[in-house]
Amino acid sequence: MFDESTKKEPLIPEKDMIDTFFEQINTSRVNPISIGIYGADGTAKSGIVMDCRTDEEKQQGKKIIIFDLDLSNANLKANFHNNDENIILLNPWTITDGKIDYVKTYMKLLGWINLIPKKFKPDEIKVVSIDSLDNLLEICKNAMKEEMGIGHNKQIEIKDWELRNEKYNAVFRATYSLSCIKVFITHLKERMTFQNGLQYSTIMEPEWHRSTPNFLHLTLLCERTEINKDNKTIVEFSAVVKKSKIGLSLEGKKINVALIIQEKNKEPMFNWDNNIFKKILNKQKW
């Protein structure tokens, strides 16, 4: 005879199953995209994100939420956006007894991401951004080591890296599932390639987990070039579309982000294109 005492509760209660089913149906209509932006330091990566709204969206109070793991966005917000209250900077870094507490930092970051759908309606947010993924990797690695009870400078076995990857994926996928545009920023890192057991070359690549590009609809490589000519210094900031799932015609396109012309004894000329997102998402020519 069946013993009622051995009956187990379902892993997902029926009500939760129904609620999440209809939530998925509703959010699938939004069709948000995910964008990866990478480049060397000082190539306008964060600036592009902070200036992603149209004038109409600003008037509507559309919000930009940035998880500022780089601690580099407050200056941009103050100097170029008049401390716009709809640019929300979140800093999860936590100090305990004078040291960074990576476990609490990680828990705070993941918890705050999961609170976004409870606090905001999908049409209230233009973009949620993690700035940057290389810092996220560091947080996940050291949170893992703290939980294992080993020092941050200690080596771990290859199998243990899966624990770091699980933490990274939890944050990334929680962000990825949000019903708005998502932007993931990271820096470049050097990687050595080998041929016949010898170092062959050094290449620069985005510092994110290797699975990350699989989830991105668009990737942008940000670059800065400086030319000295005729007593002028010309600095150009640009972004090259390296991958596009929203239109193959975009791949390889170069977007002029900003231009600075500095001439001796004169005020610098500055031009910034604040329609980059509009151009990309509408697949406009430039």
Short mmCIF file of C-alpha atoms in Angstrom, two decimals:
data_model
loop_
_atom_site.label_atom_id
_atom_site.label_comp_id
_atom_site.label_asym_id
_atom_site.label_seq_id
_atom_site.Cartn_x
_atom_site.Cartn_y
_atom_site.Cartn_z
CA MET A 1 0.00 0.00 0.00
CA PHE A 2 1.20 3.53 -0.82
CA ASP A 3 2.54 5.29 2.26
CA GLU A 4 1.46 8.97 2.29
CA SER A 5 4.36 9.79 4.60
CA THR A 6 6.85 9.04 1.81
CA LYS A 7 5.13 11.36 -0.68
CA LYS A 8 7.49 14.12 -1.75
CA GLU A 9 6.60 17.70 -2.58
CA PRO A 10 7.32 18.62 -6.22
CA LEU A 11 10.57 20.49 -6.77
CA ILE A 12 8.58 23.29 -8.39
CA PRO A 13 5.09 23.88 -6.95
CA GLU A 14 2.31 23.95 -9.55
CA LYS A 15 1.52 27.62 -8.89
CA ASP A 16 5.15 28.59 -9.50
CA MET A 17 5.19 26.51 -12.66
CA ILE A 18 2.08 28.30 -13.97
CA ASP A 19 3.34 31.76 -12.97
CA THR A 20 6.74 31.29 -14.62
CA PHE A 21 5.10 29.84 -17.75
CA PHE A 22 2.97 32.94 -18.33
CA GLU A 23 5.88 35.19 -17.34
CA GLN A 24 7.95 33.60 -20.10
CA ILE A 25 5.13 34.09 -22.62
CA ASN A 26 4.84 37.77 -21.72
CA THR A 27 8.57 38.53 -21.68
CA SER A 28 9.20 36.67 -24.95
CA ARG A 29 7.27 39.40 -26.73
CA VAL A 30 9.86 41.95 -25.61
CA ASN A 31 12.66 40.17 -27.53
CA PRO A 32 15.53 41.99 -25.80
CA ILE A 33 19.06 41.58 -27.08
CA SER A 34 22.37 41.12 -25.34
CA ILE A 35 25.46 43.08 -26.33
CA GLY A 36 29.12 42.51 -25.49
CA ILE A 37 31.45 45.51 -25.52
CA TYR A 38 35.18 45.01 -25.09
CA GLY A 39 38.41 46.91 -25.58
CA ALA A 40 41.43 48.36 -23.84
CA ASP A 41 41.08 50.77 -20.93
CA GLY A 42 39.93 54.26 -21.93
CA THR A 43 38.17 53.36 -25.19
CA ALA A 44 34.70 54.76 -24.30
CA LYS A 45 33.09 51.41 -23.48
CA SER A 46 31.22 52.68 -20.40
CA GLY A 47 30.42 55.99 -22.10
CA ILE A 48 28.59 54.22 -24.94
CA VAL A 49 26.32 52.45 -22.47
CA MET A 50 25.61 55.51 -20.38
CA ASP A 51 24.58 57.45 -23.48
CA CYS A 52 22.32 54.76 -24.98
CA ARG A 53 18.95 56.50 -24.56
CA THR A 54 17.25 58.74 -27.09
CA ASP A 55 15.97 62.17 -26.02
CA GLU A 56 12.45 60.74 -25.97
CA GLU A 57 13.50 57.89 -23.71
CA LYS A 58 15.16 60.33 -21.33
CA GLN A 59 11.93 62.35 -21.13
CA GLN A 60 10.02 59.14 -20.44
CA GLY A 61 12.35 58.43 -17.51
CA LYS A 62 13.79 55.23 -18.97
CA LYS A 63 16.40 53.85 -16.64
CA ILE A 64 19.94 52.59 -17.13
CA ILE A 65 21.08 50.21 -14.39
CA ILE A 66 24.83 49.64 -14.18
CA PHE A 67 26.50 47.17 -11.83
CA ASP A 68 29.67 49.22 -11.46
CA LEU A 69 32.24 46.54 -10.60
CA ASP A 70 34.92 48.75 -12.17
CA LEU A 71 34.00 51.74 -9.98
CA SER A 72 34.52 53.89 -13.07
CA ASN A 73 31.03 55.15 -13.87
CA ALA A 74 30.34 57.74 -11.15
CA ASN A 75 32.67 60.27 -12.76
CA LEU A 76 30.98 59.84 -16.16
CA LYS A 77 27.54 60.23 -14.63
CA ALA A 78 28.53 63.41 -12.78
CA ASN A 79 30.54 65.10 -15.54
CA PHE A 80 28.54 64.21 -18.63
CA HIS A 81 25.02 63.42 -17.42
CA ASN A 82 24.44 65.93 -14.63
CA ASN A 83 23.98 63.10 -12.11
CA ASP A 84 20.84 61.92 -13.92
CA GLU A 85 18.75 60.08 -11.31
CA ASN A 86 17.64 57.58 -13.96
CA ILE A 87 21.21 56.36 -14.40
CA ILE A 88 21.39 53.96 -11.47
CA LEU A 89 24.87 52.86 -10.37
CA LEU A 90 25.04 49.85 -8.07
CA ASN A 91 28.25 49.00 -6.22
CA PRO A 92 28.16 45.57 -4.53
CA TRP A 93 31.74 45.64 -3.22
CA THR A 94 31.67 44.78 0.48
CA ILE A 95 34.45 45.35 3.04
CA THR A 96 34.63 43.25 6.21
CA ASP A 97 37.35 43.89 8.80
CA GLY A 98 39.26 46.04 6.34
CA LYS A 99 39.31 43.41 3.58
CA ILE A 100 37.17 42.75 0.54
CA ASP A 101 34.57 40.14 1.42
CA TYR A 102 34.17 38.36 -1.90
CA VAL A 103 31.42 36.01 -0.72
CA LYS A 104 29.20 38.86 0.47
CA THR A 105 30.07 40.91 -2.62
CA TYR A 106 28.99 38.01 -4.83
CA MET A 107 25.80 37.34 -2.86
CA LYS A 108 24.86 41.03 -2.97
CA LEU A 109 25.48 41.23 -6.73
CA LEU A 110 23.39 38.16 -7.56
CA GLY A 111 20.66 39.17 -5.11
CA TRP A 112 20.35 42.67 -6.57
CA ILE A 113 20.09 41.33 -10.13
CA ASN A 114 17.26 39.04 -9.08
CA LEU A 115 15.45 41.97 -7.45
CA ILE A 116 15.28 44.00 -10.68
CA PRO A 117 12.13 42.28 -12.07
CA LYS A 118 10.44 42.77 -8.69
CA LYS A 119 11.28 46.48 -8.52
CA PHE A 120 10.83 47.60 -12.15
CA LYS A 121 8.46 46.88 -15.00
CA PRO A 122 10.17 45.81 -18.26
CA ASP A 123 9.22 49.03 -20.07
CA GLU A 124 10.85 51.17 -17.34
CA ILE A 125 14.38 50.02 -18.17
CA LYS A 126 16.41 50.67 -21.32
CA VAL A 127 19.59 48.80 -20.36
CA VAL A 128 21.07 46.72 -17.56
CA SER A 129 24.86 46.50 -17.74
CA ILE A 130 27.59 44.61 -15.89
CA ASP A 131 30.80 46.66 -15.99
CA SER A 132 32.91 44.60 -16.13
CA LEU A 133 33.02 40.83 -16.63
CA ASP A 134 36.74 40.57 -15.88
CA ASN A 135 35.96 41.87 -12.39
CA LEU A 136 33.06 39.42 -12.16
CA LEU A 137 35.48 36.57 -12.88
CA GLU A 138 37.73 37.83 -10.08
CA ILE A 139 34.84 38.07 -7.64
CA CYS A 140 33.66 34.54 -8.49
CA LYS A 141 37.17 33.08 -8.21
CA ASN A 142 37.90 34.61 -4.81
CA ALA A 143 34.39 33.92 -3.45
CA MET A 144 34.97 30.27 -4.39
CA LYS A 145 38.35 30.24 -2.61
CA GLU A 146 36.90 31.86 0.51
CA GLU A 147 34.15 29.23 0.62
CA MET A 148 36.81 26.51 0.20
CA GLY A 149 38.81 28.07 3.04
CA ILE A 150 41.96 28.73 1.02
CA GLY A 151 43.90 31.94 0.39
CA HIS A 152 43.33 34.07 -2.68
CA ASN A 153 46.93 33.44 -3.85
CA LYS A 154 46.70 29.64 -3.53
CA GLN A 155 46.52 27.39 -6.59
CA ILE A 156 43.48 25.16 -7.03
CA GLU A 157 42.85 22.00 -9.00
CA ILE A 158 41.36 22.19 -12.50
CA LYS A 159 38.13 20.51 -11.37
CA ASP A 160 37.53 23.28 -8.84
CA TRP A 161 37.30 25.92 -11.58
CA GLU A 162 33.82 24.54 -12.30
CA LEU A 163 32.75 26.06 -8.97
CA ARG A 164 33.90 29.48 -10.17
CA ASN A 165 32.16 28.94 -13.50
CA GLU A 166 28.90 28.05 -11.76
CA LYS A 167 29.00 31.34 -9.88
CA TYR A 168 29.80 33.29 -13.04
CA ASN A 169 27.02 31.60 -14.99
CA ALA A 170 24.48 32.27 -12.24
CA VAL A 171 25.16 36.03 -12.43
CA PHE A 172 25.42 36.11 -16.21
CA ARG A 173 22.25 34.15 -16.86
CA ALA A 174 20.23 36.02 -14.24
CA THR A 175 21.17 39.22 -16.06
CA TYR A 176 20.65 37.66 -19.49
CA SER A 177 17.07 36.68 -18.57
CA LEU A 178 16.00 40.26 -17.81
CA SER A 179 13.40 41.77 -20.14
CA CYS A 180 15.49 44.68 -21.41
CA ILE A 181 18.67 45.24 -23.40
CA LYS A 182 21.65 43.77 -21.57
CA VAL A 183 25.21 44.99 -22.04
CA PHE A 184 28.25 43.09 -20.79
CA ILE A 185 31.50 45.08 -20.75
CA THR A 186 34.99 43.68 -20.37
CA HIS A 187 38.65 44.48 -21.02
CA LEU A 188 41.18 42.73 -23.22
CA LYS A 189 43.69 40.16 -22.03
CA GLU A 190 46.76 38.63 -23.63
CA ARG A 191 46.67 35.00 -24.70
CA MET A 192 49.70 33.12 -25.98
CA THR A 193 49.25 30.69 -28.86
CA PHE A 194 51.62 27.78 -29.40
CA GLN A 195 52.81 25.81 -32.41
CA ASN A 196 54.93 22.67 -32.13
CA GLY A 197 55.25 23.28 -28.40
CA LEU A 198 56.73 26.76 -28.87
CA GLN A 199 55.13 30.16 -28.33
CA TYR A 200 53.80 31.23 -31.70
CA SER A 201 52.18 34.60 -31.06
CA THR A 202 50.34 36.70 -28.52
CA ILE A 203 46.78 37.76 -29.27
CA MET A 204 44.38 40.04 -27.44
CA GLU A 205 40.94 38.71 -26.61
CA PRO A 206 37.97 39.66 -24.38
CA GLU A 207 38.39 38.67 -20.74
CA TRP A 208 35.17 36.78 -20.12
CA HIS A 209 34.25 33.13 -19.69
CA ARG A 210 34.60 31.23 -22.97
CA SER A 211 30.85 30.45 -23.07
CA THR A 212 29.88 34.14 -22.98
CA PRO A 213 29.88 34.88 -26.75
CA ASN A 214 27.30 32.11 -27.29
CA PHE A 215 24.70 34.29 -25.56
CA LEU A 216 25.52 37.60 -27.23
CA HIS A 217 23.57 38.92 -30.20
CA LEU A 218 26.08 41.67 -30.92
CA THR A 219 29.71 42.32 -29.98
CA LEU A 220 31.60 45.61 -30.32
CA LEU A 221 35.36 46.11 -30.17
CA CYS A 222 36.14 49.63 -28.92
CA GLU A 223 39.35 51.26 -30.08
CA ARG A 224 41.23 54.53 -29.60
CA THR A 225 43.65 55.95 -32.15
CA GLU A 226 45.78 59.08 -31.82
CA ILE A 227 47.41 60.96 -34.70
CA ASN A 228 49.72 63.97 -34.48
CA LYS A 229 49.61 66.01 -37.68
CA ASP A 230 50.11 69.68 -38.61
CA ASN A 231 50.47 70.75 -34.96
CA LYS A 232 47.19 69.01 -34.16
CA THR A 233 46.47 65.97 -32.05
CA ILE A 234 43.51 64.01 -33.37
CA VAL A 235 42.03 61.33 -31.14
CA GLU A 236 39.37 59.06 -32.59
CA PHE A 237 37.20 56.66 -30.61
CA SER A 238 35.48 53.97 -32.65
CA ALA A 239 33.60 50.70 -32.27
CA VAL A 240 33.78 47.83 -34.75
CA VAL A 241 30.91 45.33 -34.98
CA LYS A 242 32.66 41.97 -34.66
CA LYS A 243 29.53 39.82 -34.49
CA SER A 244 25.89 40.51 -35.28
CA LYS A 245 22.90 38.19 -34.97
CA ILE A 246 20.53 41.09 -35.58
CA GLY A 247 21.74 41.67 -39.14
CA LEU A 248 24.73 40.17 -40.91
CA SER A 249 25.18 43.41 -42.85
CA LEU A 250 26.41 45.04 -39.64
CA GLU A 251 29.43 42.76 -39.24
CA GLY A 252 32.69 44.55 -39.84
CA LYS A 253 31.08 47.99 -39.74
CA LYS A 254 33.03 50.72 -37.98
CA ILE A 255 31.13 53.27 -35.90
CA ASN A 256 32.74 56.62 -35.18
CA VAL A 257 32.00 57.17 -31.51
CA ALA A 258 33.89 60.38 -30.73
CA LEU A 259 36.47 62.72 -32.20
CA ILE A 260 38.74 65.11 -30.31
CA ILE A 261 40.92 67.64 -32.12
CA GLN A 262 43.47 69.43 -29.98
CA GLU A 263 45.33 72.35 -31.55
CA LYS A 264 48.04 74.29 -29.76
CA ASN A 265 46.76 77.31 -27.78
CA LYS A 266 43.14 76.54 -28.71
CA GLU A 267 40.21 74.92 -26.96
CA PRO A 268 39.84 71.30 -28.06
CA MET A 269 37.06 70.45 -30.50
CA PHE A 270 34.93 67.58 -29.27
CA ASN A 271 32.26 65.59 -31.08
CA TRP A 272 30.38 62.66 -29.53
CA ASP A 273 27.80 60.54 -31.36
CA ASN A 274 24.97 59.81 -28.92
CA ASN A 275 22.95 57.84 -31.50
CA ILE A 276 25.12 54.72 -31.57
CA PHE A 277 22.54 52.38 -30.07
CA LYS A 278 19.82 53.78 -32.30
CA LYS A 279 21.96 53.24 -35.39
CA ILE A 280 22.81 49.68 -34.45
CA LEU A 281 19.36 48.54 -33.35
CA ASN A 282 17.69 50.14 -36.38
CA LYS A 283 20.51 48.85 -38.63
CA GLN A 284 21.01 52.32 -40.03
CA LYS A 285 23.86 53.22 -42.32
CA TRP A 286 26.70 55.33 -41.00
#
